[in-house]
């Protein structure tokens, strides 16, 4: 059970960091670009500290395609929450449809 759960938990944590690294600066468009690039790189370091172990521990329990599919689904979930809660940008129906199609793709990736 732990072998299946640990990679998911690490991927969730890594995606929180990466979402802030990629999109967090959008609330601070008055800051110089070089500064937000440096800040993003600093945040992304912590993302890698979780992402790499997630893939290392998950490999064997999951194949590489399954790890990537999980990563994408987790990214969408974290991004949707971040977009609404942090940026105040609503997720519209067409976004949900697109996300659902990606989830459907992951479903097929997990079929043996």
PDB file of N, CA and C in Angstrom:
ATOM      1  N   UNK A   1       0.832  -1.204   0.000  1.00  0.00           N
ATOM      2  CA  UNK A   1       0.000   0.000   0.000  1.00  0.00           C
ATOM      3  C   UNK A   1       0.867   1.254   0.000  1.00  0.00           C
ATOM      4  N   UNK A   2       1.884   1.284   0.867  1.00  0.00           N
ATOM      5  CA  UNK A   2       2.747   2.453   0.977  1.00  0.00           C
ATOM      6  C   UNK A   2       3.486   2.717  -0.329  1.00  0.00           C
ATOM      7  N   UNK A   3       3.900   1.634  -1.026  1.00  0.00           N
ATOM      8  CA  UNK A   3       4.606   1.792  -2.306  1.00  0.00           C
ATOM      9  C   UNK A   3       3.727   2.462  -3.359  1.00  0.00           C
ATOM     10  N   UNK A   4       2.423   2.248  -3.275  1.00  0.00           N
ATOM     11  CA  UNK A   4       1.501   2.869  -4.224  1.00  0.00           C
ATOM     12  C   UNK A   4       1.149   4.292  -3.808  1.00  0.00           C
ATOM     13  N   UNK A   5       1.106   4.555  -2.509  1.00  0.00           N
ATOM     14  CA  UNK A   5       0.652   5.856  -2.005  1.00  0.00           C
ATOM     15  C   UNK A   5       1.758   6.910  -1.949  1.00  0.00           C
ATOM     16  N   UNK A   6       2.963   6.511  -1.565  1.00  0.00           N
ATOM     17  CA  UNK A   6       4.061   7.476  -1.416  1.00  0.00           C
ATOM     18  C   UNK A   6       4.324   8.292  -2.681  1.00  0.00           C
ATOM     19  N   UNK A   7       4.413   7.665  -3.857  1.00  0.00           N
ATOM     20  CA  UNK A   7       4.640   8.470  -5.065  1.00  0.00           C
ATOM     21  C   UNK A   7       3.528   9.493  -5.308  1.00  0.00           C
ATOM     22  N   UNK A   8       2.291   9.127  -5.023  1.00  0.00           N
ATOM     23  CA  UNK A   8       1.163  10.046  -5.224  1.00  0.00           C
ATOM     24  C   UNK A   8       1.303  11.249  -4.289  1.00  0.00           C
ATOM     25  N   UNK A   9       1.613  10.992  -3.033  1.00  0.00           N
ATOM     26  CA  UNK A   9       1.782  12.091  -2.069  1.00  0.00           C
ATOM     27  C   UNK A   9       2.936  13.009  -2.467  1.00  0.00           C
ATOM     28  N   UNK A  10       4.045  12.427  -2.897  1.00  0.00           N
ATOM     29  CA  UNK A  10       5.186  13.231  -3.337  1.00  0.00           C
ATOM     30  C   UNK A  10       4.844  14.034  -4.588  1.00  0.00           C
ATOM     31  N   UNK A  11       4.086  13.427  -5.501  1.00  0.00           N
ATOM     32  CA  UNK A  11       3.683  14.155  -6.710  1.00  0.00           C
ATOM     33  C   UNK A  11       2.755  15.316  -6.380  1.00  0.00           C
ATOM     34  N   UNK A  12       1.873  15.137  -5.423  1.00  0.00           N
ATOM     35  CA  UNK A  12       1.001  16.241  -5.010  1.00  0.00           C
ATOM     36  C   UNK A  12       1.850  17.382  -4.463  1.00  0.00           C
ATOM     37  N   UNK A  13       2.767  17.066  -3.562  1.00  0.00           N
ATOM     38  CA  UNK A  13       3.645  18.100  -3.006  1.00  0.00           C
ATOM     39  C   UNK A  13       4.476  18.794  -4.066  1.00  0.00           C
ATOM     40  N   UNK A  14       5.041  18.021  -4.970  1.00  0.00           N
ATOM     41  CA  UNK A  14       5.875  18.626  -6.014  1.00  0.00           C
ATOM     42  C   UNK A  14       5.057  19.528  -6.920  1.00  0.00           C
ATOM     43  N   UNK A  15       3.823  19.143  -7.194  1.00  0.00           N
ATOM     44  CA  UNK A  15       2.982  19.957  -8.064  1.00  0.00           C
ATOM     45  C   UNK A  15       2.535  21.252  -7.414  1.00  0.00           C
ATOM     46  N   UNK A  16       2.382  21.246  -6.102  1.00  0.00           N
ATOM     47  CA  UNK A  16       2.069  22.502  -5.412  1.00  0.00           C
ATOM     48  C   UNK A  16       3.232  23.478  -5.604  1.00  0.00           C
ATOM     49  N   UNK A  17       4.450  23.004  -5.385  1.00  0.00           N
ATOM     50  CA  UNK A  17       5.618  23.874  -5.585  1.00  0.00           C
ATOM     51  C   UNK A  17       5.725  24.337  -7.034  1.00  0.00           C
ATOM     52  N   UNK A  18       5.549  23.418  -7.982  1.00  0.00           N
ATOM     53  CA  UNK A  18       5.735  23.787  -9.382  1.00  0.00           C
ATOM     54  C   UNK A  18       4.656  24.753  -9.863  1.00  0.00           C
ATOM     55  N   UNK A  19       3.446  24.586  -9.381  1.00  0.00           N
ATOM     56  CA  UNK A  19       2.383  25.510  -9.777  1.00  0.00           C
ATOM     57  C   UNK A  19       2.698  26.915  -9.284  1.00  0.00           C
ATOM     58  N   UNK A  20       3.202  27.033  -8.063  1.00  0.00           N
ATOM     59  CA  UNK A  20       3.609  28.354  -7.571  1.00  0.00           C
ATOM     60  C   UNK A  20       4.796  28.883  -8.367  1.00  0.00           C
ATOM     61  N   UNK A  21       5.735  28.019  -8.720  1.00  0.00           N
ATOM     62  CA  UNK A  21       6.897  28.465  -9.490  1.00  0.00           C
ATOM     63  C   UNK A  21       6.472  28.986 -10.868  1.00  0.00           C
ATOM     64  N   UNK A  22       5.543  28.309 -11.510  1.00  0.00           N
ATOM     65  CA  UNK A  22       5.143  28.680 -12.864  1.00  0.00           C
ATOM     66  C   UNK A  22       4.126  29.802 -12.916  1.00  0.00           C
ATOM     67  N   UNK A  23       3.198  29.829 -11.950  1.00  0.00           N
ATOM     68  CA  UNK A  23       2.072  30.752 -12.056  1.00  0.00           C
ATOM     69  C   UNK A  23       1.935  31.736 -10.896  1.00  0.00           C
ATOM     70  N   UNK A  24       2.640  31.522  -9.816  1.00  0.00           N
ATOM     71  CA  UNK A  24       2.501  32.381  -8.643  1.00  0.00           C
ATOM     72  C   UNK A  24       2.855  33.836  -8.902  1.00  0.00           C
ATOM     73  N   UNK A  25       3.792  34.061  -9.790  1.00  0.00           N
ATOM     74  CA  UNK A  25       4.232  35.434 -10.089  1.00  0.00           C
ATOM     75  C   UNK A  25       3.189  36.249 -10.840  1.00  0.00           C
ATOM     76  N   UNK A  26       2.154  35.603 -11.348  1.00  0.00           N
ATOM     77  CA  UNK A  26       1.144  36.336 -12.118  1.00  0.00           C
ATOM     78  C   UNK A  26       0.385  37.351 -11.271  1.00  0.00           C
ATOM     79  N   UNK A  27       0.422  37.176  -9.955  1.00  0.00           N
ATOM     80  CA  UNK A  27      -0.190  38.178  -9.067  1.00  0.00           C
ATOM     81  C   UNK A  27       0.741  39.371  -8.857  1.00  0.00           C
ATOM     82  N   UNK A  28       1.974  39.262  -9.303  1.00  0.00           N
ATOM     83  CA  UNK A  28       2.981  40.304  -9.065  1.00  0.00           C
ATOM     84  C   UNK A  28       3.598  40.761 -10.379  1.00  0.00           C
ATOM     85  N   UNK A  29       2.776  41.208 -11.292  1.00  0.00           N
ATOM     86  CA  UNK A  29       3.279  41.610 -12.610  1.00  0.00           C
ATOM     87  C   UNK A  29       4.064  42.913 -12.559  1.00  0.00           C
ATOM     88  N   UNK A  30       4.059  43.585 -11.419  1.00  0.00           N
ATOM     89  CA  UNK A  30       4.838  44.814 -11.286  1.00  0.00           C
ATOM     90  C   UNK A  30       6.301  44.527 -10.936  1.00  0.00           C
ATOM     91  N   UNK A  31       6.640  43.285 -10.637  1.00  0.00           N
ATOM     92  CA  UNK A  31       8.017  42.917 -10.289  1.00  0.00           C
ATOM     93  C   UNK A  31       8.832  42.700 -11.557  1.00  0.00           C
ATOM     94  N   UNK A  32      10.130  42.983 -11.504  1.00  0.00           N
ATOM     95  CA  UNK A  32      10.979  42.756 -12.685  1.00  0.00           C
ATOM     96  C   UNK A  32      11.008  41.270 -13.064  1.00  0.00           C
ATOM     97  N   UNK A  33      11.055  41.018 -14.344  1.00  0.00           N
ATOM     98  CA  UNK A  33      11.042  39.644 -14.837  1.00  0.00           C
ATOM     99  C   UNK A  33      12.221  38.836 -14.293  1.00  0.00           C
ATOM    100  N   UNK A  34      13.406  39.420 -14.228  1.00  0.00           N
ATOM    101  CA  UNK A  34      14.567  38.680 -13.741  1.00  0.00           C
ATOM    102  C   UNK A  34      14.349  38.214 -12.300  1.00  0.00           C
ATOM    103  N   UNK A  35      13.650  39.017 -11.512  1.00  0.00           N
ATOM    104  CA  UNK A  35      13.400  38.661 -10.118  1.00  0.00           C
ATOM    105  C   UNK A  35      12.431  37.482 -10.013  1.00  0.00           C
ATOM    106  N   UNK A  36      11.373  37.500 -10.815  1.00  0.00           N
ATOM    107  CA  UNK A  36      10.424  36.383 -10.747  1.00  0.00           C
ATOM    108  C   UNK A  36      11.019  35.102 -11.327  1.00  0.00           C
ATOM    109  N   UNK A  37      11.930  35.240 -12.285  1.00  0.00           N
ATOM    110  CA  UNK A  37      12.627  34.055 -12.800  1.00  0.00           C
ATOM    111  C   UNK A  37      13.474  33.434 -11.698  1.00  0.00           C
ATOM    112  N   UNK A  38      14.230  34.245 -10.984  1.00  0.00           N
ATOM    113  CA  UNK A  38      15.045  33.718  -9.879  1.00  0.00           C
ATOM    114  C   UNK A  38      14.183  33.104  -8.784  1.00  0.00           C
ATOM    115  N   UNK A  39      13.095  33.769  -8.440  1.00  0.00           N
ATOM    116  CA  UNK A  39      12.189  33.239  -7.417  1.00  0.00           C
ATOM    117  C   UNK A  39      11.588  31.913  -7.883  1.00  0.00           C
ATOM    118  N   UNK A  40      11.199  31.843  -9.144  1.00  0.00           N
ATOM    119  CA  UNK A  40      10.621  30.608  -9.680  1.00  0.00           C
ATOM    120  C   UNK A  40      11.623  29.463  -9.657  1.00  0.00           C
ATOM    121  N   UNK A  41      12.867  29.754 -10.000  1.00  0.00           N
ATOM    122  CA  UNK A  41      13.899  28.721  -9.950  1.00  0.00           C
ATOM    123  C   UNK A  41      14.105  28.238  -8.519  1.00  0.00           C
ATOM    124  N   UNK A  42      14.070  29.152  -7.577  1.00  0.00           N
ATOM    125  CA  UNK A  42      14.219  28.771  -6.171  1.00  0.00           C
ATOM    126  C   UNK A  42      13.093  27.872  -5.700  1.00  0.00           C
ATOM    127  N   UNK A  43      11.873  28.189  -6.111  1.00  0.00           N
ATOM    128  CA  UNK A  43      10.720  27.360  -5.752  1.00  0.00           C
ATOM    129  C   UNK A  43      10.796  26.007  -6.457  1.00  0.00           C
ATOM    130  N   UNK A  44      11.216  26.018  -7.714  1.00  0.00           N
ATOM    131  CA  UNK A  44      11.286  24.780  -8.493  1.00  0.00           C
ATOM    132  C   UNK A  44      12.301  23.797  -7.908  1.00  0.00           C
ATOM    133  N   UNK A  45      13.316  24.292  -7.216  1.00  0.00           N
ATOM    134  CA  UNK A  45      14.273  23.388  -6.560  1.00  0.00           C
ATOM    135  C   UNK A  45      13.544  22.424  -5.628  1.00  0.00           C
ATOM    136  N   UNK A  46      12.601  22.948  -4.853  1.00  0.00           N
ATOM    137  CA  UNK A  46      11.869  22.111  -3.913  1.00  0.00           C
ATOM    138  C   UNK A  46      10.925  21.152  -4.639  1.00  0.00           C
ATOM    139  N   UNK A  47      10.430  21.595  -5.797  1.00  0.00           N
ATOM    140  CA  UNK A  47       9.606  20.702  -6.615  1.00  0.00           C
ATOM    141  C   UNK A  47      10.419  19.481  -7.036  1.00  0.00           C
ATOM    142  N   UNK A  48      11.645  19.713  -7.477  1.00  0.00           N
ATOM    143  CA  UNK A  48      12.501  18.610  -7.895  1.00  0.00           C
ATOM    144  C   UNK A  48      12.864  17.699  -6.726  1.00  0.00           C
ATOM    145  N   UNK A  49      12.992  18.266  -5.542  1.00  0.00           N
ATOM    146  CA  UNK A  49      13.305  17.459  -4.357  1.00  0.00           C
ATOM    147  C   UNK A  49      12.185  16.477  -4.028  1.00  0.00           C
ATOM    148  N   UNK A  50      10.996  16.725  -4.535  1.00  0.00           N
ATOM    149  CA  UNK A  50       9.873  15.803  -4.337  1.00  0.00           C
ATOM    150  C   UNK A  50       9.576  14.987  -5.602  1.00  0.00           C
ATOM    151  N   UNK A  51       9.725  15.608  -6.754  1.00  0.00           N
ATOM    152  CA  UNK A  51       9.403  14.943  -8.023  1.00  0.00           C
ATOM    153  C   UNK A  51      10.328  13.765  -8.307  1.00  0.00           C
ATOM    154  N   UNK A  52      11.611  13.970  -8.135  1.00  0.00           N
ATOM    155  CA  UNK A  52      12.568  12.901  -8.441  1.00  0.00           C
ATOM    156  C   UNK A  52      12.353  11.686  -7.534  1.00  0.00           C
ATOM    157  N   UNK A  53      12.221  11.867  -6.213  1.00  0.00           N
ATOM    158  CA  UNK A  53      11.919  10.695  -5.378  1.00  0.00           C
ATOM    159  C   UNK A  53      10.562  10.055  -5.711  1.00  0.00           C
ATOM    160  N   UNK A  54       9.583  10.861  -6.095  1.00  0.00           N
ATOM    161  CA  UNK A  54       8.278  10.293  -6.468  1.00  0.00           C
ATOM    162  C   UNK A  54       8.432   9.313  -7.622  1.00  0.00           C
ATOM    163  N   UNK A  55       9.195   9.711  -8.628  1.00  0.00           N
ATOM    164  CA  UNK A  55       9.410   8.828  -9.772  1.00  0.00           C
ATOM    165  C   UNK A  55      10.294   7.644  -9.405  1.00  0.00           C
ATOM    166  N   UNK A  56      11.291   7.865  -8.575  1.00  0.00           N
ATOM    167  CA  UNK A  56      12.182   6.778  -8.164  1.00  0.00           C
ATOM    168  C   UNK A  56      11.427   5.733  -7.364  1.00  0.00           C
ATOM    169  N   UNK A  57      10.649   6.184  -6.372  1.00  0.00           N
ATOM    170  CA  UNK A  57       9.897   5.243  -5.540  1.00  0.00           C
ATOM    171  C   UNK A  57       8.724   4.627  -6.291  1.00  0.00           C
ATOM    172  N   UNK A  58       8.147   5.374  -7.214  1.00  0.00           N
ATOM    173  CA  UNK A  58       6.989   4.874  -7.944  1.00  0.00           C
ATOM    174  C   UNK A  58       7.323   3.889  -9.043  1.00  0.00           C
ATOM    175  N   UNK A  59       8.545   3.998  -9.573  1.00  0.00           N
ATOM    176  CA  UNK A  59       8.950   3.112 -10.663  1.00  0.00           C
ATOM    177  C   UNK A  59       9.068   1.689 -10.126  1.00  0.00           C
ATOM    178  N   UNK A  60       8.389   0.791 -10.772  1.00  0.00           N
ATOM    179  CA  UNK A  60       8.337  -0.588 -10.291  1.00  0.00           C
ATOM    180  C   UNK A  60       6.908  -0.904  -9.864  1.00  0.00           C
ATOM    181  N   UNK A  61       6.327  -0.011  -9.054  1.00  0.00           N
ATOM    182  CA  UNK A  61       4.911  -0.149  -8.733  1.00  0.00           C
ATOM    183  C   UNK A  61       4.096   0.323  -9.931  1.00  0.00           C
ATOM    184  N   UNK A  62       4.559   1.402 -10.550  1.00  0.00           N
ATOM    185  CA  UNK A  62       3.927   1.962 -11.743  1.00  0.00           C
ATOM    186  C   UNK A  62       4.931   1.958 -12.879  1.00  0.00           C
ATOM    187  N   UNK A  63       4.445   1.847 -14.103  1.00  0.00           N
ATOM    188  CA  UNK A  63       5.365   1.975 -15.232  1.00  0.00           C
ATOM    189  C   UNK A  63       5.506   3.468 -15.566  1.00  0.00           C
ATOM    190  N   UNK A  64       6.486   3.833 -16.396  1.00  0.00           N
ATOM    191  CA  UNK A  64       6.715   5.257 -16.682  1.00  0.00           C
ATOM    192  C   UNK A  64       5.491   5.987 -17.242  1.00  0.00           C
ATOM    193  N   UNK A  65       4.723   5.337 -18.093  1.00  0.00           N
ATOM    194  CA  UNK A  65       3.532   5.986 -18.653  1.00  0.00           C
ATOM    195  C   UNK A  65       2.496   6.249 -17.563  1.00  0.00           C
ATOM    196  N   UNK A  66       2.361   5.325 -16.620  1.00  0.00           N
ATOM    197  CA  UNK A  66       1.422   5.530 -15.522  1.00  0.00           C
ATOM    198  C   UNK A  66       1.881   6.654 -14.603  1.00  0.00           C
ATOM    199  N   UNK A  67       3.177   6.714 -14.335  1.00  0.00           N
ATOM    200  CA  UNK A  67       3.709   7.811 -13.515  1.00  0.00           C
ATOM    201  C   UNK A  67       3.430   9.157 -14.172  1.00  0.00           C
ATOM    202  N   UNK A  68       3.641   9.238 -15.470  1.00  0.00           N
ATOM    203  CA  UNK A  68       3.406  10.492 -16.189  1.00  0.00           C
ATOM    204  C   UNK A  68       1.921  10.845 -16.203  1.00  0.00           C
ATOM    205  N   UNK A  69       1.070   9.855 -16.396  1.00  0.00           N
ATOM    206  CA  UNK A  69      -0.372  10.113 -16.388  1.00  0.00           C
ATOM    207  C   UNK A  69      -0.816  10.622 -15.023  1.00  0.00           C
ATOM    208  N   UNK A  70      -0.321  10.005 -13.949  1.00  0.00           N
ATOM    209  CA  UNK A  70      -0.644  10.482 -12.598  1.00  0.00           C
ATOM    210  C   UNK A  70      -0.180  11.908 -12.415  1.00  0.00           C
ATOM    211  N   UNK A  71       1.030  12.181 -12.876  1.00  0.00           N
ATOM    212  CA  UNK A  71       1.597  13.528 -12.770  1.00  0.00           C
ATOM    213  C   UNK A  71       0.680  14.551 -13.429  1.00  0.00           C
ATOM    214  N   UNK A  72       0.183  14.237 -14.606  1.00  0.00           N
ATOM    215  CA  UNK A  72      -0.661  15.176 -15.341  1.00  0.00           C
ATOM    216  C   UNK A  72      -2.008  15.382 -14.650  1.00  0.00           C
ATOM    217  N   UNK A  73      -2.604  14.335 -14.148  1.00  0.00           N
ATOM    218  CA  UNK A  73      -3.892  14.455 -13.459  1.00  0.00           C
ATOM    219  C   UNK A  73      -3.723  15.268 -12.176  1.00  0.00           C
ATOM    220  N   UNK A  74      -2.672  14.971 -11.436  1.00  0.00           N
ATOM    221  CA  UNK A  74      -2.399  15.727 -10.205  1.00  0.00           C
ATOM    222  C   UNK A  74      -2.138  17.183 -10.536  1.00  0.00           C
ATOM    223  N   UNK A  75      -1.387  17.437 -11.597  1.00  0.00           N
ATOM    224  CA  UNK A  75      -1.112  18.806 -12.024  1.00  0.00           C
ATOM    225  C   UNK A  75      -2.414  19.554 -12.319  1.00  0.00           C
ATOM    226  N   UNK A  76      -3.322  18.921 -13.016  1.00  0.00           N
ATOM    227  CA  UNK A  76      -4.605  19.567 -13.337  1.00  0.00           C
ATOM    228  C   UNK A  76      -5.406  19.876 -12.079  1.00  0.00           C
ATOM    229  N   UNK A  77      -5.430  18.944 -11.143  1.00  0.00           N
ATOM    230  CA  UNK A  77      -6.184  19.162  -9.900  1.00  0.00           C
ATOM    231  C   UNK A  77      -5.581  20.302  -9.087  1.00  0.00           C
ATOM    232  N   UNK A  78      -4.259  20.282  -8.945  1.00  0.00           N
ATOM    233  CA  UNK A  78      -3.585  21.345  -8.193  1.00  0.00           C
ATOM    234  C   UNK A  78      -3.772  22.678  -8.897  1.00  0.00           C
ATOM    235  N   UNK A  79      -3.616  22.681 -10.221  1.00  0.00           N
ATOM    236  CA  UNK A  79      -3.766  23.922 -10.969  1.00  0.00           C
ATOM    237  C   UNK A  79      -5.175  24.484 -10.859  1.00  0.00           C
ATOM    238  N   UNK A  80      -6.185  23.637 -10.965  1.00  0.00           N
ATOM    239  CA  UNK A  80      -7.570  24.116 -10.879  1.00  0.00           C
ATOM    240  C   UNK A  80      -7.817  24.781  -9.529  1.00  0.00           C
ATOM    241  N   UNK A  81      -7.373  24.150  -8.453  1.00  0.00           N
ATOM    242  CA  UNK A  81      -7.542  24.734  -7.120  1.00  0.00           C
ATOM    243  C   UNK A  81      -6.759  26.045  -6.999  1.00  0.00           C
ATOM    244  N   UNK A  82      -5.537  26.059  -7.488  1.00  0.00           N
ATOM    245  CA  UNK A  82      -4.680  27.241  -7.447  1.00  0.00           C
ATOM    246  C   UNK A  82      -5.288  28.389  -8.251  1.00  0.00           C
ATOM    247  N   UNK A  83      -5.776  28.070  -9.438  1.00  0.00           N
ATOM    248  CA  UNK A  83      -6.340  29.083 -10.319  1.00  0.00           C
ATOM    249  C   UNK A  83      -7.513  29.799  -9.658  1.00  0.00           C
ATOM    250  N   UNK A  84      -8.374  29.031  -9.010  1.00  0.00           N
ATOM    251  CA  UNK A  84      -9.550  29.609  -8.368  1.00  0.00           C
ATOM    252  C   UNK A  84      -9.165  30.309  -7.063  1.00  0.00           C
ATOM    253  N   UNK A  85      -8.428  29.609  -6.203  1.00  0.00           N
ATOM    254  CA  UNK A  85      -8.152  30.120  -4.855  1.00  0.00           C
ATOM    255  C   UNK A  85      -7.110  31.231  -4.833  1.00  0.00           C
ATOM    256  N   UNK A  86      -6.058  31.112  -5.631  1.00  0.00           N
ATOM    257  CA  UNK A  86      -4.955  32.071  -5.565  1.00  0.00           C
ATOM    258  C   UNK A  86      -5.074  33.182  -6.601  1.00  0.00           C
ATOM    259  N   UNK A  87      -5.390  32.795  -7.832  1.00  0.00           N
ATOM    260  CA  UNK A  87      -5.464  33.792  -8.904  1.00  0.00           C
ATOM    261  C   UNK A  87      -6.858  34.375  -9.093  1.00  0.00           C
ATOM    262  N   UNK A  88      -7.864  33.737  -8.529  1.00  0.00           N
ATOM    263  CA  UNK A  88      -9.232  34.219  -8.696  1.00  0.00           C
ATOM    264  C   UNK A  88      -9.755  34.042 -10.109  1.00  0.00           C
ATOM    265  N   UNK A  89      -9.187  33.086 -10.835  1.00  0.00           N
ATOM    266  CA  UNK A  89      -9.614  32.816 -12.210  1.00  0.00           C
ATOM    267  C   UNK A  89     -10.493  31.572 -12.216  1.00  0.00           C
ATOM    268  N   UNK A  90     -11.752  31.713 -12.569  1.00  0.00           N
ATOM    269  CA  UNK A  90     -12.650  30.553 -12.523  1.00  0.00           C
ATOM    270  C   UNK A  90     -12.295  29.514 -13.577  1.00  0.00           C
ATOM    271  N   UNK A  91     -12.647  28.276 -13.268  1.00  0.00           N
ATOM    272  CA  UNK A  91     -12.523  27.194 -14.241  1.00  0.00           C
ATOM    273  C   UNK A  91     -13.890  27.079 -14.918  1.00  0.00           C
ATOM    274  N   UNK A  92     -13.900  27.218 -16.225  1.00  0.00           N
ATOM    275  CA  UNK A  92     -15.156  27.207 -16.986  1.00  0.00           C
ATOM    276  C   UNK A  92     -15.482  25.801 -17.471  1.00  0.00           C
ATOM    277  N   UNK A  93     -16.662  25.651 -18.030  1.00  0.00           N
ATOM    278  CA  UNK A  93     -17.125  24.335 -18.463  1.00  0.00           C
ATOM    279  C   UNK A  93     -16.179  23.702 -19.479  1.00  0.00           C
ATOM    280  N   UNK A  94     -15.662  24.510 -20.406  1.00  0.00           N
ATOM    281  CA  UNK A  94     -14.786  23.960 -21.437  1.00  0.00           C
ATOM    282  C   UNK A  94     -13.461  23.485 -20.854  1.00  0.00           C
ATOM    283  N   UNK A  95     -13.005  24.127 -19.788  1.00  0.00           N
ATOM    284  CA  UNK A  95     -11.805  23.652 -19.106  1.00  0.00           C
ATOM    285  C   UNK A  95     -12.071  22.286 -18.482  1.00  0.00           C
ATOM    286  N   UNK A  96     -13.236  22.161 -17.825  1.00  0.00           N
ATOM    287  CA  UNK A  96     -13.595  20.884 -17.188  1.00  0.00           C
ATOM    288  C   UNK A  96     -13.702  19.768 -18.222  1.00  0.00           C
ATOM    289  N   UNK A  97     -14.256  20.085 -19.391  1.00  0.00           N
ATOM    290  CA  UNK A  97     -14.363  19.073 -20.446  1.00  0.00           C
ATOM    291  C   UNK A  97     -12.968  18.637 -20.892  1.00  0.00           C
ATOM    292  N   UNK A  98     -12.089  19.603 -21.104  1.00  0.00           N
ATOM    293  CA  UNK A  98     -10.713  19.270 -21.485  1.00  0.00           C
ATOM    294  C   UNK A  98     -10.012  18.443 -20.426  1.00  0.00           C
ATOM    295  N   UNK A  99     -10.179  18.819 -19.164  1.00  0.00           N
ATOM    296  CA  UNK A  99      -9.579  18.054 -18.066  1.00  0.00           C
ATOM    297  C   UNK A  99     -10.142  16.631 -18.041  1.00  0.00           C
ATOM    298  N   UNK A 100     -11.447  16.500 -18.260  1.00  0.00           N
ATOM    299  CA  UNK A 100     -12.079  15.180 -18.247  1.00  0.00           C
ATOM    300  C   UNK A 100     -11.517  14.291 -19.351  1.00  0.00           C
ATOM    301  N   UNK A 101     -11.225  14.870 -20.499  1.00  0.00           N
ATOM    302  CA  UNK A 101     -10.640  14.082 -21.587  1.00  0.00           C
ATOM    303  C   UNK A 101      -9.236  13.603 -21.219  1.00  0.00           C
ATOM    304  N   UNK A 102      -8.496  14.422 -20.503  1.00  0.00           N
ATOM    305  CA  UNK A 102      -7.171  13.997 -20.052  1.00  0.00           C
ATOM    306  C   UNK A 102      -7.294  12.874 -19.025  1.00  0.00           C
ATOM    307  N   UNK A 103      -8.275  12.968 -18.138  1.00  0.00           N
ATOM    308  CA  UNK A 103      -8.528  11.898 -17.171  1.00  0.00           C
ATOM    309  C   UNK A 103      -8.914  10.616 -17.912  1.00  0.00           C
ATOM    310  N   UNK A 104      -9.714  10.733 -18.955  1.00  0.00           N
ATOM    311  CA  UNK A 104     -10.079   9.557 -19.753  1.00  0.00           C
ATOM    312  C   UNK A 104      -8.837   8.930 -20.370  1.00  0.00           C
ATOM    313  N   UNK A 105      -7.930   9.753 -20.851  1.00  0.00           N
ATOM    314  CA  UNK A 105      -6.682   9.228 -21.410  1.00  0.00           C
ATOM    315  C   UNK A 105      -5.901   8.462 -20.345  1.00  0.00           C
ATOM    316  N   UNK A 106      -5.839   9.016 -19.131  1.00  0.00           N
ATOM    317  CA  UNK A 106      -5.132   8.332 -18.044  1.00  0.00           C
ATOM    318  C   UNK A 106      -5.799   6.998 -17.734  1.00  0.00           C
ATOM    319  N   UNK A 107      -7.120   6.943 -17.793  1.00  0.00           N
ATOM    320  CA  UNK A 107      -7.833   5.689 -17.563  1.00  0.00           C
ATOM    321  C   UNK A 107      -7.310   4.603 -18.501  1.00  0.00           C
ATOM    322  N   UNK A 108      -7.163   4.935 -19.775  1.00  0.00           N
ATOM    323  CA  UNK A 108      -6.686   3.945 -20.738  1.00  0.00           C
ATOM    324  C   UNK A 108      -5.217   3.581 -20.521  1.00  0.00           C
ATOM    325  N   UNK A 109      -4.432   4.534 -20.050  1.00  0.00           N
ATOM    326  CA  UNK A 109      -3.020   4.254 -19.768  1.00  0.00           C
ATOM    327  C   UNK A 109      -2.888   3.230 -18.652  1.00  0.00           C
ATOM    328  N   UNK A 110      -3.814   3.266 -17.688  1.00  0.00           N
ATOM    329  CA  UNK A 110      -3.741   2.344 -16.556  1.00  0.00           C
ATOM    330  C   UNK A 110      -4.344   0.966 -16.847  1.00  0.00           C
ATOM    331  N   UNK A 111      -4.922   0.773 -18.015  1.00  0.00           N
ATOM    332  CA  UNK A 111      -5.464  -0.541 -18.370  1.00  0.00           C
ATOM    333  C   UNK A 111      -4.329  -1.471 -18.743  1.00  0.00           C
ATOM    334  N   UNK A 112      -4.417  -2.683 -18.287  1.00  0.00           N
ATOM    335  CA  UNK A 112      -3.365  -3.686 -18.566  1.00  0.00           C
ATOM    336  C   UNK A 112      -3.660  -4.450 -19.831  1.00  0.00           C
TER     337      UNK A 112
END
